[in-house]
Amino acid sequence: MAVNLLLGLQWGDEGKGKIVDVLTSNYDIIARFQGGPNAGHTLIFDGHKHVLHTIPSGIFHENAVNVVGNGVVIDPVIFKKELDNLAKFNLDINAKLLISKKAHLILPTHRLLDAASETAKGKAKIGSTLKGIGPTYMDKTGRNGMRVGDLEMKNWKERYQALTKKHLKMLAFFDVDIQFDLKELETEFFDAIDTLKKLPFIDSEVYLNNAIKQQKTILAEGAQGSLLDIDFGTYPFVTSSTTTAAGACTGLGIAPNKIGEVFGIFKAYTTRVGSGPFPTELFDENGERMAKVGHEFGATTGRPRRCGWLDLVALKYAVQINGVTQLMMMKSDVLSGFTKLKVCTSYKYQGEIINHFPYNIESDNVTPIYTELNGWKEDLTTMTTANTLPKALQEYIKFIEDYVEVPIKIVSVGPDRKQTITRL
Ligand code: GDP
Ligand code: IMO
Ligand code: MG
């Protein structure tokens, strides 16, 4: 049985958590393959809202097993908080949540290094979530990191001390004032490690490949989005992991020929949180309206998200890199009431018209060229079938499908699990 992938195609926050939750009833296993607590995946059902950071979004379904893969970085402190939030739901966590021994650990000093690096960059800062993501992946690729499996070794505390000592030296190297109380941070960290150690640590690549052999159905859940990918995103304003389809292979130990469908999630407009280029960003009442109606505030940091028109040049690029086979368009309801909608169909780049996503996008070298489409007035949030969707929305959908050459199979019309329309 093939593994299906679900990925964000923009700058994150496309609505991945919602769609994983909607699809989980079709799967035996949901597996996160990269990122860490920089992610915030929102699920809304039965009148409750849940935000997950490291735990896969299939956790609320009775039968699904949730795997945190080797490509993920785990902050035990945030992980413990997530588990504490789940306590009231009486889930059988030990049976439903498995952790890869090869996943790397975020230490308190990784967070401090993230803060120091951002402060030192000043105006050029990435706008990181300050969760220690960059420094942890640096230690991973620099072959200095600590892994979940290390916690089963007798000398893990010595290894922790040695790495922390090194980090403290590195912190001193940054010429910035970061206040911290290491004792306090460590008390919280060691307490959280005790909680983490109660969960099953597994060789997740073995587990998943056996599951494939046994014909189990697996959905790999991406975090962030393709435009934040370490290679293909708007570097250096990106995250530190492979957010694209290839990341599912390395982040779970699954071979490329085991991948089946690739579900690409995008918003009907575009948002970005943090710094970096954003060609279709709006600074007018249209952008303000998207932010207000769409409640565009980060699920992890609470920061306001920047908003703009849909960028089809960027979307097509993401579709190609990931090999997307089906699209899911989110937040269509937020666009109700705009008389006209714009979609970016090419860029003016260094004086030339181009249709591809160029090497370096800066606000002064890329100007979006738009096609204008009709808007719709109808409230979509109570609609349940594709044929009731307004004609102008159907034309908007057709325009996108023709441009990116992949069908839109799901149209999301509200944040709730039920506000999801399937198109055949
Ligand atoms: P993720 O990181 O990709 O899982 O997305 P987030 O959870 O960070 O952000 C998506 C936000 O949009 C959340 O607040 C969701 O509840 C909300 N949302 C998802 N789909 C829809 C939709 O179709 N319409 C509206 N209005 N909100 C949605
Ligand atoms: P989900 O999974 C949106 C952004 C940050 C910053 C950049 C680098 O919820 O879609 P990092 O902390 O990774 O070093 O930050 O990436 N970023 C996200 N933006 N959604 C996310 O995750 C993000 N994770 C990181 O804002 O610009
Ligand atoms: Mg999010």
XYZ file of C-alpha atoms and ligand atoms in Angstrom:
480
model
C 0.000 0.000 0.000
C 1.320 3.446 -0.906
C 1.942 6.283 1.513
C -0.005 9.456 0.756
C 1.513 12.851 1.510
C -0.169 16.041 2.635
C 1.834 19.237 2.248
C 1.433 23.002 2.477
C 2.152 24.740 -0.831
C 2.577 28.326 0.379
C 4.305 29.873 3.430
C 2.633 27.580 5.975
C -0.688 27.806 7.840
C -2.638 26.653 4.789
C -4.953 24.501 6.924
C -2.993 21.236 6.954
C -4.181 20.311 10.469
C -7.833 20.644 9.478
C -7.467 18.455 6.379
C -5.399 15.768 8.127
C -8.170 15.593 10.707
C -10.799 15.337 7.954
C -8.882 12.577 6.142
C -7.732 10.562 9.173
C -10.763 8.275 9.159
C -9.336 6.790 5.908
C -5.921 5.995 7.447
C -4.372 3.575 9.940
C -1.304 5.745 10.577
C -0.605 9.501 10.513
C 3.104 10.402 10.516
C 4.790 13.789 10.919
C 8.071 13.896 8.984
C 9.756 17.256 9.611
C 9.595 20.516 11.516
C 8.788 20.710 15.182
C 7.076 23.116 17.552
C 7.401 25.935 15.009
C 4.268 24.335 13.510
C 0.791 25.131 14.787
C -1.926 22.932 13.293
C -5.505 23.847 14.161
C -8.357 21.338 14.328
C -11.939 22.341 15.054
C -14.725 19.829 15.668
C -17.647 19.336 18.070
C -17.345 22.973 19.110
C -13.734 22.582 20.333
C -10.547 24.059 18.935
C -7.226 22.216 19.299
C -3.789 23.455 18.277
C -1.091 20.803 17.838
C 2.615 21.592 17.422
C 4.546 18.318 17.375
C 1.838 15.712 17.791
C 0.323 14.563 14.469
C -3.186 15.778 13.670
C -4.699 12.282 13.686
C -4.466 12.001 17.476
C -8.181 12.496 18.154
C -9.348 9.623 15.965
C -10.021 6.401 17.798
C -8.116 3.988 15.608
C -5.263 5.945 14.054
C -1.700 5.455 15.280
C 0.314 8.691 15.218
C 4.043 8.604 14.539
C 6.531 11.413 15.163
C 9.134 10.596 12.522
C 12.934 10.837 12.557
C 12.870 14.102 10.572
C 11.013 15.935 13.346
C 12.730 17.945 16.089
C 11.112 17.634 19.522
C 11.151 20.109 22.369
C 10.235 17.942 25.380
C 8.875 20.988 27.229
C 6.403 21.912 24.484
C 5.642 18.241 23.885
C 4.705 17.806 27.542
C 2.398 20.821 27.353
C 0.699 19.311 24.323
C 0.235 16.032 26.202
C -1.132 17.921 29.230
C -3.683 19.604 26.965
C -4.781 16.199 25.698
C -5.163 14.667 29.165
C -8.838 15.620 29.481
C -9.757 13.675 26.329
C -8.859 10.281 27.822
C -6.955 9.147 24.750
C -4.855 5.992 25.039
C -1.691 7.991 24.308
C 0.735 5.104 24.855
C -0.990 3.053 22.192
C -1.635 5.940 19.805
C 1.561 7.965 19.839
C 4.941 6.545 18.841
C 8.194 8.495 18.727
C 11.145 7.824 16.451
C 14.387 7.138 18.295
C 16.120 9.102 15.560
C 14.151 12.336 16.071
C 16.416 15.094 17.407
C 15.879 16.914 20.682
C 15.584 20.681 21.073
C 17.556 21.655 24.194
C 16.863 24.833 26.178
C 20.110 26.306 24.824
C 18.950 25.719 21.227
C 16.117 28.136 21.966
C 18.548 30.643 23.444
C 20.789 30.369 20.386
C 17.793 30.965 18.119
C 16.972 34.138 20.066
C 20.602 35.313 20.026
C 20.957 34.701 16.288
C 17.754 36.596 15.527
C 18.677 39.508 17.792
C 22.135 39.723 16.240
C 20.606 39.879 12.749
C 18.602 42.966 13.693
C 16.439 44.163 10.797
C 17.587 41.215 8.651
C 16.088 38.684 11.070
C 14.251 35.655 9.648
C 11.276 36.179 11.932
C 11.847 32.727 13.410
C 9.287 31.319 15.825
C 12.161 31.252 18.379
C 11.532 27.581 19.114
C 15.151 26.593 18.523
C 14.481 24.986 15.142
C 17.485 26.371 13.219
C 20.115 25.609 15.906
C 18.729 22.075 16.417
C 18.873 21.199 12.714
C 22.355 22.778 12.606
C 23.477 20.401 15.341
C 21.841 17.523 13.455
C 23.663 18.200 10.185
C 26.813 19.214 12.118
C 26.670 15.744 13.745
C 26.489 17.070 17.271
C 22.790 16.616 18.012
C 21.027 14.594 20.693
C 18.403 12.109 19.642
C 15.398 10.683 21.433
C 17.065 7.246 21.462
C 20.030 8.720 23.343
C 17.738 9.102 26.357
C 17.882 5.310 26.765
C 21.656 5.479 27.247
C 23.248 5.710 30.671
C 25.464 8.662 29.802
C 22.822 10.852 28.178
C 23.068 13.539 30.878
C 26.816 13.848 30.321
C 26.199 14.266 26.612
C 23.557 16.864 27.409
C 25.990 18.760 29.670
C 28.733 18.720 27.037
C 26.448 20.065 24.310
C 24.975 22.694 26.622
C 28.461 23.835 27.600
C 29.326 24.256 23.951
C 26.107 26.208 23.346
C 26.861 28.558 26.226
C 30.221 29.361 24.633
C 28.486 29.998 21.327
C 25.971 32.277 23.079
C 28.783 34.357 24.502
C 30.095 34.736 20.961
C 26.911 36.574 19.877
C 27.310 40.143 20.966
C 23.741 40.428 22.311
C 22.071 40.490 25.688
C 19.887 37.407 26.149
C 18.586 37.020 29.686
C 18.025 33.494 30.993
C 18.062 31.329 34.075
C 19.563 28.024 32.954
C 18.693 26.266 36.224
C 15.033 27.085 35.780
C 15.077 26.048 32.112
C 16.792 22.773 32.990
C 14.364 21.894 35.779
C 11.501 22.235 33.311
C 13.451 20.345 30.630
C 14.392 17.342 32.793
C 10.863 17.112 34.115
C 9.557 17.050 30.542
C 12.134 14.407 29.565
C 10.672 12.150 32.263
C 7.261 12.522 30.622
C 8.657 11.894 27.143
C 10.401 8.720 28.346
C 7.040 7.205 29.284
C 6.060 7.055 25.601
C 7.109 4.256 23.229
C 10.371 5.061 21.412
C 10.541 3.084 18.164
C 12.597 2.535 15.025
C 9.945 4.340 13.052
C 11.386 3.529 9.613
C 11.118 -0.201 10.437
C 7.629 0.258 11.868
C 6.400 2.173 8.827
C 7.941 -0.151 6.246
C 6.368 -3.148 8.014
C 3.057 -1.308 8.025
C 3.372 -0.745 4.267
C 3.965 -4.492 3.798
C 0.905 -5.245 5.892
C -1.193 -3.066 3.552
C -1.812 -0.451 6.244
C -2.836 3.003 5.030
C -0.438 5.828 5.926
C -0.778 9.605 5.602
C 2.397 11.675 6.005
C 1.620 15.113 7.481
C 3.851 17.987 6.422
C 4.583 21.086 8.465
C 5.340 24.614 7.234
C 5.007 25.059 3.454
C 6.978 24.653 0.234
C 7.994 28.320 0.100
C 9.674 27.845 3.506
C 11.664 24.815 2.287
C 15.382 24.991 3.062
C 16.294 24.446 -0.630
C 13.341 25.691 -2.641
C 11.882 28.380 -0.388
C 12.652 32.085 -0.309
C 16.118 31.526 1.200
C 17.327 32.697 3.710
C 13.796 33.505 4.899
C 12.897 29.839 5.286
C 12.817 27.167 7.944
C 15.646 24.645 8.396
C 14.017 21.463 7.095
C 12.845 19.947 3.815
C 9.163 20.792 3.800
C 8.610 19.388 0.298
C 7.718 15.820 -0.752
C 11.333 14.615 -0.616
C 11.313 15.437 3.114
C 8.741 12.695 3.693
C 11.198 10.103 2.337
C 14.112 11.246 4.500
C 11.940 12.183 7.472
C 10.232 8.786 7.675
C 12.570 6.361 5.914
C 10.089 5.701 3.119
C 11.368 5.097 -0.422
C 10.130 7.390 -3.233
C 8.454 4.480 -5.012
C 6.223 3.993 -1.942
C 4.622 7.429 -2.347
C 1.099 7.467 -3.790
C -1.087 10.556 -3.790
C 0.412 13.942 -2.944
C -2.229 16.271 -1.503
C -1.293 19.937 -1.864
C -3.029 22.381 0.479
C -3.312 26.089 -0.327
C -5.347 29.068 0.798
C -7.575 30.796 -1.783
C -5.361 33.834 -1.099
C -1.841 33.980 0.397
C -0.461 34.610 3.884
C 2.995 34.754 5.382
C 4.140 35.176 8.986
C 7.679 36.342 9.712
C 10.038 38.230 7.404
C 10.889 37.665 3.756
C 9.669 38.410 0.255
C 5.978 38.181 -0.623
C 5.285 39.544 -4.124
C 1.461 39.676 -3.884
C 1.358 41.166 -0.369
C -1.363 43.781 0.126
C -1.036 46.886 2.245
C -4.562 48.147 1.575
C -8.113 47.506 2.779
C -8.252 44.228 0.777
C -5.348 42.813 2.783
C -6.845 44.101 6.011
C -10.124 42.464 5.144
C -8.487 39.074 4.499
C -6.637 39.325 7.827
C -9.782 40.293 9.713
C -12.255 37.843 8.152
C -9.656 35.040 8.039
C -8.483 35.667 11.651
C -4.954 35.663 10.329
C -2.900 35.360 13.499
C -0.199 32.688 13.908
C -1.324 29.531 15.753
C 2.123 29.220 17.393
C 3.261 32.777 18.070
C 0.044 34.807 17.766
C 1.814 37.194 15.371
C -0.366 38.830 12.683
C -0.016 37.124 9.309
C 0.707 39.253 6.251
C -1.980 38.797 3.562
C -2.125 39.075 -0.213
C -3.686 37.784 -3.433
C -3.246 34.215 -4.635
C 0.097 33.779 -6.410
C -0.281 31.161 -9.135
C 3.355 31.423 -10.244
C 4.450 30.351 -6.760
C 1.663 27.766 -6.509
C 2.617 26.105 -9.786
C 6.257 25.981 -8.673
C 5.226 24.226 -5.442
C 2.954 21.827 -7.351
C 5.849 20.831 -9.607
C 8.441 20.373 -6.876
C 6.125 18.192 -4.834
C 4.489 16.251 -7.665
C 1.067 17.242 -6.327
C -1.719 14.990 -7.611
C -4.702 16.614 -5.876
C -5.251 20.127 -4.584
C -7.254 21.308 -1.597
C -8.293 24.946 -1.524
C -8.797 26.414 1.948
C -10.538 29.504 3.316
C -12.645 30.146 0.217
C -15.290 31.595 2.570
C -12.923 34.440 3.499
C -13.080 35.790 -0.066
C -16.898 36.144 -0.092
C -17.879 39.765 -0.667
C -14.916 40.944 -2.754
C -16.338 42.397 -5.994
C -13.196 41.556 -7.930
C -10.393 39.115 -7.099
C -6.888 39.221 -8.446
C -4.587 36.266 -9.054
C -0.935 36.652 -9.985
C -0.209 34.853 -13.277
C 3.314 36.124 -14.072
C 6.036 38.350 -12.688
C 7.871 41.310 -14.107
C 11.379 40.347 -13.001
C 14.361 42.571 -13.700
C 12.447 44.150 -16.591
C 11.334 40.840 -18.164
C 8.010 38.978 -17.968
C 8.556 35.518 -16.467
C 6.274 32.633 -15.481
C 8.589 30.875 -13.084
C 9.607 31.450 -9.463
C 13.014 33.132 -9.738
C 16.228 32.660 -7.733
C 15.955 35.816 -5.673
C 12.728 37.593 -4.977
C 13.087 41.021 -3.487
C 10.402 43.648 -3.251
C 12.177 45.868 -5.772
C 12.944 43.223 -8.413
C 9.600 41.400 -8.724
C 6.277 43.015 -9.616
C 3.285 40.687 -9.835
C 1.146 40.787 -12.980
C -2.467 40.028 -12.209
C -5.505 38.589 -13.938
C -8.739 39.935 -12.512
C -11.627 37.567 -11.841
C -15.179 38.116 -10.593
C -15.854 37.727 -6.899
C -18.945 36.220 -5.224
C -21.200 37.527 -2.482
C -22.707 34.348 -1.071
C -21.856 33.088 2.421
C -20.197 29.715 1.786
C -19.927 28.559 5.378
C -23.196 26.601 5.389
C -22.779 25.074 1.935
C -22.203 21.346 1.781
C -22.123 20.346 -1.880
C -19.938 21.383 -4.803
C -22.832 22.169 -7.134
C -24.206 24.829 -4.769
C -20.953 26.827 -4.861
C -21.436 30.223 -6.597
C -20.673 30.401 -10.316
C -17.884 32.960 -9.815
C -16.178 30.635 -7.287
C -16.495 27.739 -9.723
C -14.808 29.942 -12.345
C -12.078 30.885 -9.834
C -11.484 27.161 -9.201
C -11.426 26.365 -12.939
C -8.942 29.176 -13.573
C -6.551 27.798 -10.932
C -6.924 24.212 -12.169
C -6.191 25.260 -15.757
C -3.114 27.221 -14.652
C -1.507 24.623 -12.386
C -2.870 21.583 -14.265
C -3.974 19.672 -11.167
C -7.595 19.195 -9.991
C -8.948 20.824 -6.822
C -10.642 17.967 -4.967
C -11.565 19.680 -1.711
C -12.919 23.185 -1.146
C -12.869 24.258 2.484
C -15.562 26.754 3.463
C -14.894 27.224 7.180
C -12.581 26.055 9.960
C -14.801 23.246 11.246
C -14.237 19.628 10.207
C -17.755 19.656 8.720
C -17.178 22.744 6.553
C -15.435 20.709 3.881
C -16.759 20.152 0.359
C -15.486 17.301 -1.776
C -15.495 17.697 -5.566
C -15.448 14.573 -7.694
P -1.790 24.680 9.400
O -0.557 25.138 10.085
O -1.578 24.475 7.943
O -2.419 23.474 10.037
O -2.830 25.879 9.523
P -3.150 26.740 10.857
O -3.956 25.931 11.776
O -1.908 27.367 11.381
O -3.960 27.947 10.225
C -5.130 27.758 9.511
C -6.235 28.582 10.204
O -7.335 28.681 9.332
C -6.768 27.944 11.453
O -7.166 28.946 12.346
C -7.964 27.139 10.963
O -8.938 26.934 11.977
C -8.482 28.050 9.909
N -9.154 27.407 8.762
C -8.838 26.251 8.128
N -9.632 26.083 7.051
C -10.451 27.139 6.998
C -11.482 27.546 6.105
O -11.780 26.905 5.106
N -12.104 28.737 6.381
C -11.791 29.504 7.446
N -12.457 30.629 7.628
N -10.837 29.140 8.320
C -10.168 27.991 8.079
P 2.813 25.416 10.104
O 3.184 23.951 10.136
C 3.927 29.507 9.127
C 8.142 30.582 9.558
C 8.500 31.574 10.641
C 9.728 32.223 10.032
C 10.401 31.057 9.318
C 11.525 30.391 10.110
O 1.907 25.823 11.195
O 2.331 25.791 8.739
P 11.616 28.807 12.248
O 11.011 28.952 13.602
O 11.176 27.578 11.513
O 13.099 28.935 12.251
O 11.064 30.077 11.416
O 9.377 30.099 9.046
N 7.380 29.392 10.021
C 6.086 29.204 9.799
N 5.170 30.005 9.215
N 3.572 28.271 9.539
C 4.480 27.457 10.103
O 4.207 26.164 10.411
C 5.795 27.924 10.287
N 6.916 27.395 10.828
C 7.892 28.300 10.649
O 7.460 32.493 10.857
O 9.335 33.148 9.047
Mg 0.081 26.698 11.359
